[in-house]
Short mmCIF file of C-alpha atoms in Angstrom, two decimals:
data_model
loop_
_atom_site.label_atom_id
_atom_site.label_comp_id
_atom_site.label_asym_id
_atom_site.label_seq_id
_atom_site.Cartn_x
_atom_site.Cartn_y
_atom_site.Cartn_z
CA GLY Y 118 7.00 0.39 -22.80
CA THR Y 119 9.19 3.13 -21.79
CA PRO Y 120 10.23 3.67 -18.36
CA GLY Y 121 7.39 5.39 -16.42
CA ASP Y 122 4.70 3.78 -18.31
CA GLY Y 123 2.66 2.87 -15.46
CA LEU Y 124 1.31 4.08 -12.28
CA HIS Y 125 3.14 4.32 -8.77
CA ILE Y 126 0.85 4.86 -5.56
CA SER Y 127 2.55 5.48 -2.26
CA VAL Y 128 0.71 6.00 1.00
CA ARG Y 129 2.78 6.92 4.07
CA ASN Y 130 1.65 7.13 7.57
CA SER Y 131 3.93 9.09 9.70
CA GLU Y 132 1.34 9.82 12.36
CA PRO Y 133 1.36 7.37 15.30
CA VAL Y 134 -2.10 5.85 15.74
CA PRO Y 135 -3.50 6.83 19.22
CA ALA Y 136 -4.19 3.81 21.43
CA HIS Y 137 -7.76 4.48 21.81
CA ALA Y 138 -8.23 4.55 17.94
CA THR Y 139 -7.27 0.96 17.64
CA ALA Y 140 -9.84 -0.12 19.99
CA THR Y 141 -12.67 1.76 18.12
CA LEU Y 142 -11.33 0.61 14.49
CA PRO Y 143 -11.68 -3.14 14.44
CA GLY Y 144 -10.57 -4.96 11.50
CA SER Y 145 -9.79 -8.40 10.24
CA GLY Y 146 -6.74 -7.49 8.55
CA ALA Y 147 -7.97 -8.75 5.32
CA GLY Y 148 -7.96 -5.48 3.58
CA LEU Y 149 -4.33 -5.58 2.76
CA LEU Y 150 -4.61 -9.11 1.58
CA VAL Y 151 -7.36 -8.28 -0.69
CA LEU Y 152 -5.39 -5.22 -2.06
CA GLN Y 153 -2.38 -7.42 -2.60
CA GLU Y 154 -4.56 -9.97 -4.52
CA ARG Y 155 -6.01 -7.25 -6.79
CA VAL Y 156 -2.81 -5.66 -7.60
CA SER Y 157 -1.22 -9.04 -8.36
CA LEU Y 158 -4.24 -9.90 -10.69
CA ALA Y 159 -3.58 -6.58 -12.61
CA GLY Y 160 0.11 -7.55 -12.99
CA GLY Y 161 1.58 -5.21 -10.40
CA THR Y 162 3.44 -5.32 -7.14
CA LEU Y 163 2.55 -4.23 -3.78
CA VAL Y 164 4.86 -3.33 -0.94
CA VAL Y 165 3.40 -2.79 2.74
CA GLY Y 166 5.14 -2.39 6.03
CA PRO Y 167 7.31 -0.19 8.11
CA ASP Y 168 10.04 1.90 6.19
CA GLY Y 169 12.61 1.74 8.85
CA TYR Y 170 12.31 5.23 9.81
CA GLY Y 171 9.09 5.07 11.91
CA ASP Y 172 6.50 5.34 9.00
CA PHE Y 173 4.18 2.66 7.68
CA VAL Y 174 4.12 2.78 3.90
CA VAL Y 175 1.66 1.04 1.36
CA GLN Y 176 3.26 1.22 -2.22
CA ALA Y 177 1.69 -0.22 -5.46
CA GLU Y 178 3.24 -0.25 -8.95
CA LEU Y 179 1.07 -1.00 -11.94
CA THR Y 180 2.34 -1.04 -15.52
CA TRP Y 181 0.14 -0.29 -18.54
CA ARG Y 182 -0.69 -3.29 -20.72
CA GLY Y 183 -0.71 -2.67 -24.32
#
């Protein structure tokens, strides 16, 4: 394929999560692990974490199979 033959998804959280929200939103943390596994199975890559500027970013790159 040519450059750009694929899908790039980027989600950025630049808003701090209020302390009371974390107490009401329990999670196992498995959601990002499952997302990583699914993106990997599709032949893509996933990058998750702080961007160094105070935001938290989730980025997925998937290429078209042909």
